[in-house]
Structure formats: C-alpha cells, structure tokens
mmCIF file of C-alpha atoms in Angstrom:
data_model
loop_
_atom_site.group_PDB
_atom_site.id
_atom_site.type_symbol
_atom_site.label_atom_id
_atom_site.label_comp_id
_atom_site.label_asym_id
_atom_site.label_seq_id
_atom_site.Cartn_x
_atom_site.Cartn_y
_atom_site.Cartn_z
ATOM 1 C CA MET A 1455 -54.390 28.702 -30.187
ATOM 2 C CA SER A 1456 -55.129 30.962 -27.282
ATOM 3 C CA LYS A 1457 -55.897 29.388 -23.918
ATOM 4 C CA ARG A 1458 -58.294 32.013 -22.699
ATOM 5 C CA ARG A 1459 -61.775 30.899 -21.806
ATOM 6 C CA PRO A 1460 -64.253 33.729 -22.128
ATOM 7 C CA TYR A 1461 -67.226 33.725 -19.791
ATOM 8 C CA VAL A 1462 -70.296 32.225 -21.366
ATOM 9 C CA ARG A 1463 -73.513 32.822 -19.500
ATOM 10 C CA PRO A 1464 -75.034 29.429 -18.681
ATOM 11 C CA MET A 1465 -78.331 28.913 -20.477
ATOM 12 C CA ASP A 1466 -79.435 25.648 -18.865
ATOM 13 C CA GLY A 1467 -83.155 25.595 -18.241
ATOM 14 C CA TRP A 1468 -83.620 29.186 -19.495
ATOM 15 C CA TRP A 1469 -87.133 28.446 -20.652
ATOM 16 C CA ARG A 1470 -88.259 27.160 -17.245
ATOM 17 C CA LYS A 1471 -88.039 30.657 -15.764
ATOM 18 C CA ASN A 1472 -90.771 32.174 -17.891
ATOM 19 C CA PRO A 1473 -94.280 30.709 -18.397
ATOM 20 C CA TYR A 1474 -94.325 32.055 -21.966
ATOM 21 C CA PHE A 1475 -91.307 29.951 -22.878
ATOM 22 C CA VAL A 1476 -92.599 26.933 -20.931
ATOM 23 C CA GLU A 1477 -95.677 27.043 -23.159
ATOM 24 C CA TYR A 1478 -93.423 27.462 -26.199
ATOM 25 C CA MET A 1479 -91.398 24.378 -25.288
ATOM 26 C CA ILE A 1480 -94.577 22.348 -24.725
ATOM 27 C CA HIS A 1481 -96.037 23.302 -28.089
ATOM 28 C CA GLU A 1482 -92.723 22.584 -29.824
ATOM 29 C CA GLY A 1483 -92.570 19.288 -27.880
ATOM 30 C CA THR A 1484 -95.829 18.105 -29.440
ATOM 31 C CA ALA A 1485 -93.695 17.318 -32.507
ATOM 32 C CA LEU A 1486 -92.349 14.285 -30.614
ATOM 33 C CA PHE A 1487 -95.875 12.872 -30.487
ATOM 34 C CA VAL A 1488 -96.543 13.709 -34.142
ATOM 35 C CA ALA A 1489 -93.353 11.803 -35.038
ATOM 36 C CA ALA A 1490 -94.204 8.871 -32.762
ATOM 37 C CA TYR A 1491 -97.737 8.597 -34.151
ATOM 38 C CA ALA A 1492 -96.426 8.736 -37.735
ATOM 39 C CA ALA A 1493 -93.993 5.945 -36.805
ATOM 40 C CA VAL A 1494 -96.879 3.835 -35.426
ATOM 41 C CA LEU A 1495 -98.815 4.339 -38.678
ATOM 42 C CA LEU A 1496 -95.725 3.618 -40.799
ATOM 43 C CA PHE A 1497 -95.155 0.392 -38.882
ATOM 44 C CA GLY A 1498 -98.784 -0.596 -39.460
ATOM 45 C CA LEU A 1499 -98.464 0.161 -43.176
ATOM 46 C CA LEU A 1500 -95.349 -2.042 -43.416
ATOM 47 C CA ARG A 1501 -97.230 -4.839 -41.592
ATOM 48 C CA LEU A 1502 -100.164 -4.422 -43.993
ATOM 49 C CA ALA A 1503 -97.782 -4.936 -46.932
ATOM 50 C CA GLN A 1504 -96.523 -8.167 -45.293
ATOM 51 C CA GLY A 1505 -99.922 -9.849 -45.256
ATOM 52 C CA GLU A 1506 -102.919 -10.665 -43.093
ATOM 53 C CA ALA A 1507 -101.142 -12.339 -40.149
ATOM 54 C CA ALA A 1508 -98.687 -9.457 -39.774
ATOM 55 C CA TRP A 1509 -101.511 -6.878 -39.980
ATOM 56 C CA ASN A 1510 -103.591 -8.714 -37.346
ATOM 57 C CA GLY A 1511 -100.559 -8.742 -35.059
ATOM 58 C CA TRP A 1512 -100.344 -4.954 -35.379
ATOM 59 C CA LEU A 1513 -104.096 -4.591 -34.681
ATOM 60 C CA LEU A 1514 -103.677 -6.740 -31.567
ATOM 61 C CA ALA A 1515 -100.734 -4.621 -30.397
ATOM 62 C CA LEU A 1516 -102.978 -1.518 -30.695
ATOM 63 C CA LYS A 1517 -105.282 -3.057 -28.062
ATOM 64 C CA SER A 1518 -102.578 -3.289 -25.391
ATOM 65 C CA PRO A 1519 -102.913 -0.899 -22.428
ATOM 66 C CA TRP A 1520 -99.532 0.635 -23.363
ATOM 67 C CA SER A 1521 -100.814 1.475 -26.806
ATOM 68 C CA ILE A 1522 -104.096 2.896 -25.504
ATOM 69 C CA GLY A 1523 -102.141 4.977 -22.982
ATOM 70 C CA PHE A 1524 -99.781 6.232 -25.668
ATOM 71 C CA HIS A 1525 -102.650 7.168 -27.955
ATOM 72 C CA LEU A 1526 -104.448 9.041 -25.154
ATOM 73 C CA LEU A 1527 -101.266 11.069 -24.566
ATOM 74 C CA ALA A 1528 -100.823 11.558 -28.316
ATOM 75 C CA LEU A 1529 -104.443 12.715 -28.601
ATOM 76 C CA ALA A 1530 -103.831 15.347 -25.917
ATOM 77 C CA ALA A 1531 -100.491 16.438 -27.430
ATOM 78 C CA ILE A 1532 -101.655 16.580 -31.056
ATOM 79 C CA GLY A 1533 -104.896 18.225 -29.948
ATOM 80 C CA TYR A 1534 -102.792 20.871 -28.212
ATOM 81 C CA HIS A 1535 -100.633 21.158 -31.339
ATOM 82 C CA ALA A 1536 -103.792 21.804 -33.380
ATOM 83 C CA TYR A 1537 -104.925 24.506 -30.927
ATOM 84 C CA THR A 1538 -101.531 26.270 -30.860
ATOM 85 C CA TRP A 1539 -101.101 25.897 -34.634
ATOM 86 C CA PHE A 1540 -104.179 28.046 -35.195
ATOM 87 C CA LYS A 1541 -103.457 30.281 -32.204
ATOM 88 C CA ILE A 1542 -100.142 31.417 -33.732
ATOM 89 C CA MET A 1543 -101.434 31.394 -37.305
ATOM 90 C CA PRO A 1544 -102.213 35.150 -37.243
ATOM 91 C CA ARG A 1545 -98.448 35.647 -36.783
ATOM 92 C CA THR A 1546 -97.192 32.898 -39.094
ATOM 93 C CA MET A 1547 -99.279 33.739 -42.153
ATOM 94 C CA PRO A 1548 -99.189 36.898 -44.274
ATOM 95 C CA PRO A 1549 -101.750 39.542 -43.255
ATOM 96 C CA LEU A 1550 -105.151 38.814 -44.702
ATOM 97 C CA VAL A 1551 -107.083 41.865 -45.880
ATOM 98 C CA VAL A 1552 -110.836 41.573 -46.262
ATOM 99 C CA GLY A 1553 -112.841 44.600 -47.415
ATOM 100 C CA GLY A 1554 -109.896 46.975 -46.902
ATOM 101 C CA LYS A 1555 -109.446 45.885 -43.277
ATOM 102 C CA ARG A 1556 -106.898 43.512 -41.867
ATOM 103 C CA LEU A 1557 -108.579 40.355 -40.621
ATOM 104 C CA PRO A 1558 -108.290 40.317 -36.810
ATOM 105 C CA ALA A 1559 -106.301 37.573 -35.089
ATOM 106 C CA TRP A 1560 -109.328 36.020 -33.391
ATOM 107 C CA ALA A 1561 -111.038 35.554 -36.750
ATOM 108 C CA ILE A 1562 -108.034 33.678 -38.188
ATOM 109 C CA THR A 1563 -107.687 31.483 -35.093
ATOM 110 C CA GLY A 1564 -111.425 30.886 -34.896
ATOM 111 C CA GLY A 1565 -111.651 30.117 -38.604
ATOM 112 C CA GLY A 1566 -108.788 27.638 -38.333
ATOM 113 C CA LEU A 1567 -110.292 25.879 -35.332
ATOM 114 C CA ALA A 1568 -113.679 25.728 -37.066
ATOM 115 C CA ALA A 1569 -112.004 24.243 -40.161
ATOM 116 C CA ALA A 1570 -110.259 21.643 -37.980
ATOM 117 C CA GLY A 1571 -113.560 20.743 -36.322
ATOM 118 C CA ALA A 1572 -115.320 20.424 -39.686
ATOM 119 C CA ALA A 1573 -112.449 18.374 -41.192
ATOM 120 C CA SER A 1574 -112.427 16.046 -38.174
ATOM 121 C CA LEU A 1575 -116.177 15.522 -38.358
ATOM 122 C CA LEU A 1576 -115.963 14.886 -42.099
ATOM 123 C CA LEU A 1577 -113.151 12.355 -41.569
ATOM 124 C CA PHE A 1578 -115.149 10.519 -38.915
ATOM 125 C CA VAL A 1579 -118.270 10.373 -41.084
ATOM 126 C CA LEU A 1580 -116.199 9.187 -44.085
ATOM 127 C CA VAL A 1581 -114.560 6.411 -42.047
ATOM 128 C CA TRP A 1582 -117.934 5.427 -40.591
ATOM 129 C CA GLY A 1583 -119.469 5.361 -44.080
ATOM 130 C CA LEU A 1584 -116.602 3.350 -45.570
ATOM 131 C CA ALA A 1585 -116.573 0.846 -42.716
ATOM 132 C CA ARG A 1586 -120.315 0.260 -42.532
ATOM 133 C CA MET B 395 -67.343 42.245 -56.756
ATOM 134 C CA LYS B 396 -70.875 40.974 -56.859
ATOM 135 C CA ARG B 397 -71.608 37.339 -56.394
ATOM 136 C CA PRO B 398 -75.020 35.864 -57.083
ATOM 137 C CA LEU B 399 -76.949 35.068 -53.903
ATOM 138 C CA LYS B 400 -76.777 31.447 -52.992
ATOM 139 C CA ARG B 401 -80.151 29.815 -53.205
ATOM 140 C CA SER B 402 -81.460 28.621 -49.864
ATOM 141 C CA ASN B 403 -83.072 25.224 -49.424
ATOM 142 C CA ALA B 404 -84.997 26.533 -46.401
ATOM 143 C CA PRO B 405 -88.308 27.151 -48.246
ATOM 144 C CA ILE B 406 -88.567 23.463 -49.193
ATOM 145 C CA PHE B 407 -88.209 22.270 -45.604
ATOM 146 C CA TRP B 408 -90.417 25.056 -44.337
ATOM 147 C CA ALA B 409 -93.129 24.166 -46.850
ATOM 148 C CA LEU B 410 -93.025 20.508 -45.780
ATOM 149 C CA PHE B 411 -93.152 21.634 -42.139
ATOM 150 C CA GLY B 412 -96.106 23.893 -42.832
ATOM 151 C CA ALA B 413 -98.017 21.305 -44.844
ATOM 152 C CA GLY B 414 -97.465 18.644 -42.193
ATOM 153 C CA GLY B 415 -98.375 21.063 -39.416
ATOM 154 C CA MET B 416 -101.603 22.052 -41.154
ATOM 155 C CA LEU B 417 -102.566 18.449 -41.956
ATOM 156 C CA SER B 418 -101.853 17.272 -38.407
ATOM 157 C CA ALA B 419 -103.760 20.238 -36.970
ATOM 158 C CA LEU B 420 -106.801 19.562 -39.165
ATOM 159 C CA LEU B 421 -106.923 15.762 -38.971
ATOM 160 C CA GLY B 422 -104.340 14.595 -36.406
ATOM 161 C CA PRO B 423 -106.496 14.428 -33.264
ATOM 162 C CA MET B 424 -109.348 12.614 -35.038
ATOM 163 C CA LEU B 425 -106.930 10.164 -36.698
ATOM 164 C CA VAL B 426 -105.332 9.323 -33.342
ATOM 165 C CA PHE B 427 -108.777 8.868 -31.846
ATOM 166 C CA ILE B 428 -109.948 6.557 -34.665
ATOM 167 C CA THR B 429 -106.854 4.364 -35.134
ATOM 168 C CA GLY B 430 -105.512 4.379 -31.578
ATOM 169 C CA ILE B 431 -108.587 4.539 -29.330
ATOM 170 C CA ALA B 432 -111.981 4.033 -30.998
ATOM 171 C CA VAL B 433 -111.143 1.013 -33.181
ATOM 172 C CA PRO B 434 -108.941 -0.875 -30.651
ATOM 173 C CA LEU B 435 -111.559 -0.396 -27.901
ATOM 174 C CA GLY B 436 -114.535 -1.010 -30.197
ATOM 175 C CA LEU B 437 -116.074 2.426 -29.534
ATOM 176 C CA LEU B 438 -118.513 4.158 -31.917
ATOM 177 C CA LEU B 439 -117.152 2.558 -35.112
ATOM 178 C CA PRO B 440 -117.902 -0.960 -36.468
ATOM 179 C CA ALA B 441 -115.588 -3.624 -34.991
ATOM 180 C CA ASP B 442 -114.112 -4.513 -38.398
ATOM 181 C CA THR B 443 -113.373 -0.905 -39.433
ATOM 182 C CA MET B 444 -109.659 -1.673 -39.744
ATOM 183 C CA SER B 445 -109.938 -5.352 -40.733
ATOM 184 C CA TYR B 446 -107.350 -6.694 -43.184
ATOM 185 C CA PRO B 447 -109.654 -6.799 -46.259
ATOM 186 C CA LYS B 448 -110.900 -3.259 -45.633
ATOM 187 C CA MET B 449 -107.478 -1.735 -45.003
ATOM 188 C CA LEU B 450 -105.941 -3.610 -47.943
ATOM 189 C CA ALA B 451 -108.698 -2.308 -50.219
ATOM 190 C CA PHE B 452 -108.101 1.220 -48.862
ATOM 191 C CA ALA B 453 -104.327 0.960 -49.393
ATOM 192 C CA GLN B 454 -104.846 -0.400 -52.932
ATOM 193 C CA ASN B 455 -107.100 2.466 -53.895
ATOM 194 C CA LEU B 456 -105.224 5.406 -55.430
ATOM 195 C CA ILE B 457 -106.930 7.991 -53.247
ATOM 196 C CA GLY B 458 -106.311 5.824 -50.190
ATOM 197 C CA LYS B 459 -102.654 5.439 -51.151
ATOM 198 C CA GLY B 460 -102.267 9.183 -51.541
ATOM 199 C CA PHE B 461 -103.956 9.855 -48.204
ATOM 200 C CA ILE B 462 -101.797 7.338 -46.297
ATOM 201 C CA PHE B 463 -98.625 8.621 -47.959
ATOM 202 C CA ALA B 464 -99.433 12.270 -47.277
ATOM 203 C CA ILE B 465 -100.285 11.615 -43.620
ATOM 204 C CA ILE B 466 -97.162 9.577 -42.826
ATOM 205 C CA ALA B 467 -94.640 11.567 -44.886
ATOM 206 C CA LEU B 468 -95.875 15.069 -44.008
ATOM 207 C CA PHE B 469 -96.275 14.267 -40.292
ATOM 208 C CA LEU B 470 -92.653 13.039 -40.303
ATOM 209 C CA TRP B 471 -91.303 16.106 -42.145
ATOM 210 C CA HIS B 472 -93.248 18.430 -39.859
ATOM 211 C CA ALA B 473 -91.878 16.754 -36.723
ATOM 212 C CA ALA B 474 -88.309 16.508 -38.076
ATOM 213 C CA HIS B 475 -88.178 20.222 -38.862
ATOM 214 C CA ARG B 476 -89.642 21.245 -35.515
ATOM 215 C CA ILE B 477 -87.407 18.918 -33.491
ATOM 216 C CA PHE B 478 -84.324 20.034 -35.439
ATOM 217 C CA HIS B 479 -85.001 23.684 -34.687
ATOM 218 C CA SER B 480 -85.804 22.962 -31.029
ATOM 219 C CA LEU B 481 -82.389 21.378 -30.492
ATOM 220 C CA HIS B 482 -80.913 24.868 -30.299
ATOM 221 C CA ASP B 483 -83.452 25.837 -27.619
ATOM 222 C CA ILE B 484 -82.400 22.996 -25.333
ATOM 223 C CA GLY B 485 -78.726 23.864 -25.719
ATOM 224 C CA ILE B 486 -77.639 21.460 -28.440
ATOM 225 C CA HIS B 487 -75.843 23.377 -31.140
ATOM 226 C CA ALA B 488 -77.220 21.475 -34.043
ATOM 227 C CA GLY B 489 -74.903 21.071 -36.978
ATOM 228 C CA ARG B 490 -74.718 18.926 -40.047
ATOM 229 C CA GLY B 491 -75.029 15.680 -38.041
ATOM 230 C CA ALA B 492 -78.281 16.656 -36.308
ATOM 231 C CA ARG B 493 -79.655 17.935 -39.617
ATOM 232 C CA LEU B 494 -78.838 14.659 -41.313
ATOM 233 C CA LEU B 495 -80.369 12.663 -38.452
ATOM 234 C CA CYS B 496 -83.641 14.629 -38.313
ATOM 235 C CA TYR B 497 -84.302 15.042 -42.020
ATOM 236 C CA GLY B 498 -82.659 11.683 -42.786
ATOM 237 C CA LEU B 499 -85.152 9.835 -40.573
ATOM 238 C CA ALA B 500 -88.036 11.691 -42.225
ATOM 239 C CA MET B 501 -86.622 10.755 -45.640
ATOM 240 C CA LEU B 502 -86.209 7.119 -44.560
ATOM 241 C CA GLY B 503 -89.826 7.020 -43.346
ATOM 242 C CA THR B 504 -91.016 8.564 -46.612
ATOM 243 C CA VAL B 505 -89.134 5.973 -48.687
ATOM 244 C CA LEU B 506 -90.414 3.098 -46.503
ATOM 245 C CA ALA B 507 -94.002 4.368 -46.827
ATOM 246 C CA ALA B 508 -93.651 4.620 -50.603
ATOM 247 C CA TYR B 509 -92.168 1.117 -50.725
ATOM 248 C CA ALA B 510 -94.989 -0.369 -48.614
ATOM 249 C CA LEU B 511 -97.646 1.383 -50.705
ATOM 250 C CA LEU B 512 -96.112 -0.043 -53.878
ATOM 251 C CA ALA B 513 -95.828 -3.487 -52.270
ATOM 252 C CA THR B 514 -99.556 -3.585 -51.379
ATOM 253 C CA GLY B 515 -100.335 -3.472 -55.117
ATOM 254 C CA PHE B 516 -103.041 -1.632 -57.014
#
C-alpha cells in the first residue's frame, strides 16, 4: 500500500458558515425530536399493555417538569418541522398543473399549512369529543 | 454485455420517510400538545382524557390500533431515514453499520408497537 496522504480539505463545521445550511441542519435536526416523541409514545403503549398500574405510572411521569419541558421543546421542533415540510414541498413533489398553469410555490406551501391547521383542529375536536 | 439494472430499495425507505414526514407535519404538533402538555397539566381537555379505561378502549378499537401503530411506526421510520442521511452532513461516513442502527431501531420500535397492540387485545 502506498504511504502517501493526499490533502483532504477539512469539512468540520462547514454548515455553520452559511445561514442557509444552518437552517438546513436545524430542520433536519427536528427528526431527533420526532424520534424521541415516538419513543415516548411507544413506551406509553408498552405500559398500557402491562396494565393499569404501569399506565398510571407513565401518566404520572408525563406530569414531571422534565417531561413538560421536553414536550415544549418537541412542540417547537415538530412545529418547525411541519412548517419546513410544507415550505420545501414545492421542490419535493412533482409539479402540479392546474388549468394549464403550474401551481405556484406559495399555493402549495399555503395549502399544506392550511391542511395541517385543519387536521390539527379536527384531531383536537375528535379527542375532546371522545373524552367528554 | 448488458446486465439487468439492480433494483433499488431506496423507494421503500423514501416512501416511509415521506409518509412519516407528512403525518408528523399534519398531526405532530397537536399530538405533542395533547399528550405532553394539555393532558398532563389539565388544560382545555377533561382531566380523564387519557385515563386507563379510555386509552385501553381506544387501543382495543381497530381504528384506534391502526392510528397508534401508524403514528409510532411512521414517525420512527421518518426520523431514522432523516438522521441516517444527516450523518454524512456532520462528517460521519455512514456505512452498513449506521444503516443497520438507524433502520434497525425503527424496525425494533415497529415490532414492539405491533406486539403491544396485540397484547392489549381486541
């Protein structure tokens, strides 16, 4: 094997030098919160399968300040994920042609955000109706 | 010599990523608010919204089962795919090991969710 060591430009922290990439890393980073929240739900589901005492222990754990703090952060992160998901949707989905004209980016983003708002409201009303 | 193109498994993982991303964008913030903030703090919703009898009944209902399974599994597959592809961006040259870890954890979570939903009965 050869001993030569070609120069490799260091790439450490490359994304910190450009606000565009900082934003990119933040919106990719929201996946950590999506994973963590799914893990919290999965843990709750496993506790539910173990019976009432186990479930009540999980409910109690949700009331701890650490849990509330985590969920506030997760709400911000997943909320930001939702916003960026629809913001980049004009570039991630195939072009949509309506009436012979390509649907503008703002319409796709706006439509997505409106759908998210409507779905969230519907979910809240459903939960409220089921729990009443 | 012509060889047939090897089929890629990328569309499967991308579809799971996309489905999980869409579901978490549509319902994620409200779900976090309900399960992690409103119910624990007793805001807006009845105090027993997530009581054992109510959640057991929800998890025993077929629609409820499907909803819980879709939320947990698709959120995990979405996050696994995104985290796996971000490894490259932070300078980790992700190979087979990282792939197995990311998608393996999502698979483990999916299997555990399916197991728990079967264990809660119908």
